[in-house]
Amino acid sequence: MSGHPGARGLVFNEKLIFEQGKEGRRGCDVHKTPFAEKDLSNAFNAKMLREDFSGLVEVSEVEAVRHFTHLSQWNYGIDSNFYPLGSCTMKYNPKVNEAACRMEGFTALHPLQDEETVQGAMQVIYELDRILCEITGMGAASLQPAAGAQGEFAGLLIIRKHLAERGNPRKKVILPDSAHGTNPASATLCDYASVGLHSGPDGLIDPAELEKVMDEETAAIMLTNPNTLGLFEKNIKDICEIVHKKGGYVYGDGANLNALLGKTRFGDMGIDTCHLNLHKTFSTPHGGGGPGSGPVLVTDELSRHLPLPRIEKTGDAYVFRHENPAGIGALNTWYGNFGIFLRAYVYILTMGAKGLGEVSDAAVLNANYILSKLRGYYHVPYDTTCMHECIVSDKVQSENHVTTLDIAKALIDRGFHPPTIYFPLIVKGAMMIEPTESESRETIDAFINAMLDIAEKAKSDPGSITAAPTIAKVKRLDETAAARKPNIRYKSS
Amino acid sequence: MLSIVGAASVEELFEVIPQSVRQAAPLNLPGPMGEQELLAHMRMIASKNTTVASRPCFLGAGAYNHFIPSAVDQLISRSEFYTAYTPYQPEISQGTLQAIYEFQSYVCALLGMDVANGSMYDGASALAEAVLMACRISKKNEIILSDLVHPRWRLVVQSYVQNRGIKLIETADHPHGRADASRIAEKITDNTAAVVVQSPNFFGNVEELSSIGELCRDKKILFVAGVAEAMSLGLLRPPGEFGADIVVGEGQSLGLSLSFGGPYIGLFATRDRYLRQMPGRISGRTVDKDGRPGYVLTLVAREQHIRREKATSNICTNQGLCALSVAVYLTLMGKEGLRETAKNNFHAANALKETLSGIDGIDPAFELPFFNEFTVNLPDSAHNAGRKLSKAGIIGGLDLSRFYPDMKNTMLFTATEMTTPQDIEKLAEALS
């Protein structure tokens, strides 16, 4: 496949670590204890002591390093190439973030240390809290939730607590049919039934439809803006008014904030509580599935319900506040993913207000550029200006029995991570493409090139597309068998 | 690009945003800063912190100062690991997927259980999810919870279940230093879904898991165990070997720095028969169409993106890179490394306890088996002792009255393989 970035290369087979090593090998030394080695049988009865160590390994440091190095070489990260996963905001992870968060003055702090010994750490949390409030136009925040889903859960708990204080927590939450799966799952955790709201033909929430569904047993609407179709909910103010009029609250899923930085703020739209994903908008690394961070932000009205502890400033000193009977409790053992806060904080300081504004400019321009170039080759379900992500579908290609899945796999062979596929559910065969602001014109053009090549091959040689991928470490995997007879841990035979 | 898009300016692309919600003023934010200035700024903030590396530290209570071999950070800094996301496209994520499978295998082995997931946010939320799972499986809604389970874990459980009609009933174990099967039995009703204990418990004492396991088996209730100090698994028989149905843990001790409380990692394991009720991501082994072995996210029908409001949990992003850190750490440490380090934790704590007991007015609060933490009664308040230690340049143990208001004179002391004889001498001097 000449002209596309993907190439063949030497990678290594690598067994499970449990299938490797030899008795007596060690991957690191252990400092000899300077203390007396007392007889354990005096301190513990035999029943208490571990006997089975068979699940651990005996490999050398070289074996261990090669093992994980080989594993890493089978992976594709943002540092490999373009990663247009819609709704995930796979922007470049700046290395200065990594340097800053590894300073011993941050890593070697115990969460229970006296306040006066951790003023620097508390300063970071406090300042980031205020910064995120400024960016979103909200009154107060908690950085405690460990990921977006936990942030959503916190937001709903806050709404429920507030309503319960007023005599009726209510029973339902309205969700547009384009909602991310964590939204209804979070609603269930709060004992709310999810009520679906069909998007209009333009892909947006129709205020008239909402008016019909909204009632005094509805606690909230959970919406995303821009929504998961990549479209700005232009009636957002009306939407908020309709919900507020019946005493409900508006929850904003902040996953798509990359489109709005410096342009509009959730607080100004009338949103009462929202979460952010530091691992999306704020460049902290995705880590192969975390750790992320999902701060929850609220209006002043709801701020008394934030989880504990809070960090406050009295004079020049930062202090913890541990008491709050009106609060929802706590969702994290300590203060949240502090190591992640550091990275987000450094990113924001790197960019400044002007830089963040340029982020949304570039993100939105890049997505619209891709949409313009793919139009005519791929079906575009909502043919309008998009925000930071655009959606195409496999409608044209499926006439030749080439599906979104096939297209995704064919992109792999050309050296690209596929976009998000089959989400949102309301678009059949959806491919959600979010380029982010990090990418150069050349990279985006190379991606478009690959997509056009695939569209062409879908007509002239569909077999080559359905056979993909062929140059990755493995070909398509049998997911059905994996679920039917789950093998999810090593067992020595 | 604009001409291809058909817009005269970038601003035109934002016209869809009504003026009524457009920002009136630019954001008021610090920056921008170049790298040189920024790193100097961060160094300055970092210097306002006193680290556990700079003075003796006797804090534990759910976060532990352990040695992390240099290779761990080197390996997790490989950008193919840390700049990748959830392995939705398995063909180009085999590194992540095999690493998670290895992590799951390690968790099963350490906790003595059949199956484990690819991580939860931390021990506290893992326990909350275990409680929800126990209620789902048993279709009952009462949980008996020892008050020697970590207080922050209990608070998080309470926060998670507050709207689910689940009743948390605490056993008053803290005056005794340990949970007890008879005190648990008193609280059992027809609605009891599960019993929850932590071992070693918050006071550092090892629980009698065999008697608790037996009680649960007899009464046909689920046995949920938590492990806050994962290093203890290198010395102590795991809860799985005492019949636990669900075991959760905090994995921070296995290769994650203290990092002022996060990111940490929740361990979650259960029995084969409850596999489909287990929350969280799972990596499973399979083959590709050429018969080559490979790994995929599996049993996804449990998860939020498929089951939505009926999902086992709302969890999406978990603690992937932390799981990798744990797998790397355990691989480097190996059988003997973990075993020896765990023993060294006990020897250090034992020496610490003997020294403290030798000081006039200081006595161990309980004579019970412990791993690397224990509580002592002081002649004066723990608060004052803490102030004294702080002035002497020591990070003292935890003032227990912070979580147990009736224990004003009791302090929780922790030692690990990082504790030196000089640390203990200095401590003894300051307290004498």
mmCIF file of C-alpha atoms in Angstrom, chain A residues 68 71-73 75-80 83 89-102 279 283-292 339-340 343, chain B residues 72-86 95-96 99 317 319-322 324-325:
data_model
loop_
_atom_site.group_PDB
_atom_site.id
_atom_site.type_symbol
_atom_site.label_atom_id
_atom_site.label_comp_id
_atom_site.label_asym_id
_atom_site.label_seq_id
_atom_site.Cartn_x
_atom_site.Cartn_y
_atom_site.Cartn_z
ATOM 1 C CA PHE A 68 7.249 -5.020 28.319
ATOM 2 C CA LEU A 71 4.429 -5.438 24.323
ATOM 3 C CA SER A 72 4.718 -1.681 23.864
ATOM 4 C CA GLN A 73 5.867 -2.174 20.279
ATOM 5 C CA ASN A 75 0.673 -0.696 20.547
ATOM 6 C CA TYR A 76 -0.406 2.457 18.743
ATOM 7 C CA GLY A 77 -0.396 5.721 20.706
ATOM 8 C CA ILE A 78 -0.788 9.403 19.901
ATOM 9 C CA ASP A 79 2.991 9.510 19.578
ATOM 10 C CA SER A 80 2.714 6.898 16.799
ATOM 11 C CA TYR A 83 -5.632 9.117 16.522
ATOM 12 C CA THR A 89 -10.013 14.096 22.173
ATOM 13 C CA MET A 90 -6.722 12.348 21.489
ATOM 14 C CA LYS A 91 -4.598 15.452 21.432
ATOM 15 C CA TYR A 92 -0.820 15.434 21.854
ATOM 16 C CA ASN A 93 0.392 14.809 25.425
ATOM 17 C CA PRO A 94 3.093 17.441 26.055
ATOM 18 C CA LYS A 95 6.293 16.110 27.580
ATOM 19 C CA VAL A 96 6.744 19.083 29.894
ATOM 20 C CA ASN A 97 3.667 17.730 31.719
ATOM 21 C CA GLU A 98 5.490 14.447 32.274
ATOM 22 C CA ALA A 99 8.607 16.193 33.575
ATOM 23 C CA ALA A 100 6.690 18.382 36.012
ATOM 24 C CA CYS A 101 4.564 15.641 37.528
ATOM 25 C CA ARG A 102 7.626 13.488 38.232
ATOM 26 C CA HIS A 279 -7.603 13.305 29.918
ATOM 27 C CA SER A 283 -4.020 16.822 27.364
ATOM 28 C CA THR A 284 -3.337 14.390 30.200
ATOM 29 C CA PRO A 285 -2.345 11.006 28.752
ATOM 30 C CA HIS A 286 -4.941 8.297 28.230
ATOM 31 C CA GLY A 287 -2.640 5.606 29.633
ATOM 32 C CA GLY A 288 -4.172 2.708 27.724
ATOM 33 C CA GLY A 289 -7.403 3.216 29.636
ATOM 34 C CA GLY A 290 -6.646 5.693 32.416
ATOM 35 C CA PRO A 291 -5.907 7.116 34.871
ATOM 36 C CA GLY A 292 -8.043 10.059 33.870
ATOM 37 C CA GLY A 339 -0.729 13.222 39.397
ATOM 38 C CA ILE A 340 -3.228 13.998 36.641
ATOM 39 C CA ARG A 343 -0.391 17.604 34.049
ATOM 40 C CA VAL B 72 9.017 0.642 36.439
ATOM 41 C CA ASP B 73 8.957 4.302 35.450
ATOM 42 C CA GLN B 74 11.170 3.663 32.451
ATOM 43 C CA LEU B 75 8.781 1.078 31.075
ATOM 44 C CA ILE B 76 5.532 2.930 31.727
ATOM 45 C CA SER B 77 7.097 5.993 30.121
ATOM 46 C CA ARG B 78 7.166 4.224 26.776
ATOM 47 C CA SER B 79 4.745 6.398 24.857
ATOM 48 C CA GLU B 80 3.110 3.472 23.081
ATOM 49 C CA PHE B 81 1.787 2.579 26.503
ATOM 50 C CA TYR B 82 0.909 5.937 28.012
ATOM 51 C CA THR B 83 -0.343 7.818 24.926
ATOM 52 C CA ALA B 84 -2.631 4.980 23.851
ATOM 53 C CA TYR B 85 -6.264 4.861 24.866
ATOM 54 C CA THR B 86 -8.774 2.135 25.606
ATOM 55 C CA GLY B 95 0.456 -4.525 24.190
ATOM 56 C CA THR B 96 -2.155 -2.955 26.436
ATOM 57 C CA ALA B 99 -0.518 -6.340 29.939
ATOM 58 C CA THR B 317 -11.897 5.010 31.800
ATOM 59 C CA GLN B 319 -6.622 3.212 35.835
ATOM 60 C CA GLY B 320 -4.928 1.515 32.857
ATOM 61 C CA LEU B 321 -1.398 2.863 33.229
ATOM 62 C CA CYS B 322 -1.494 2.136 36.957
ATOM 63 C CA LEU B 324 0.598 -1.635 33.905
ATOM 64 C CA SER B 325 2.786 -0.204 36.690
#
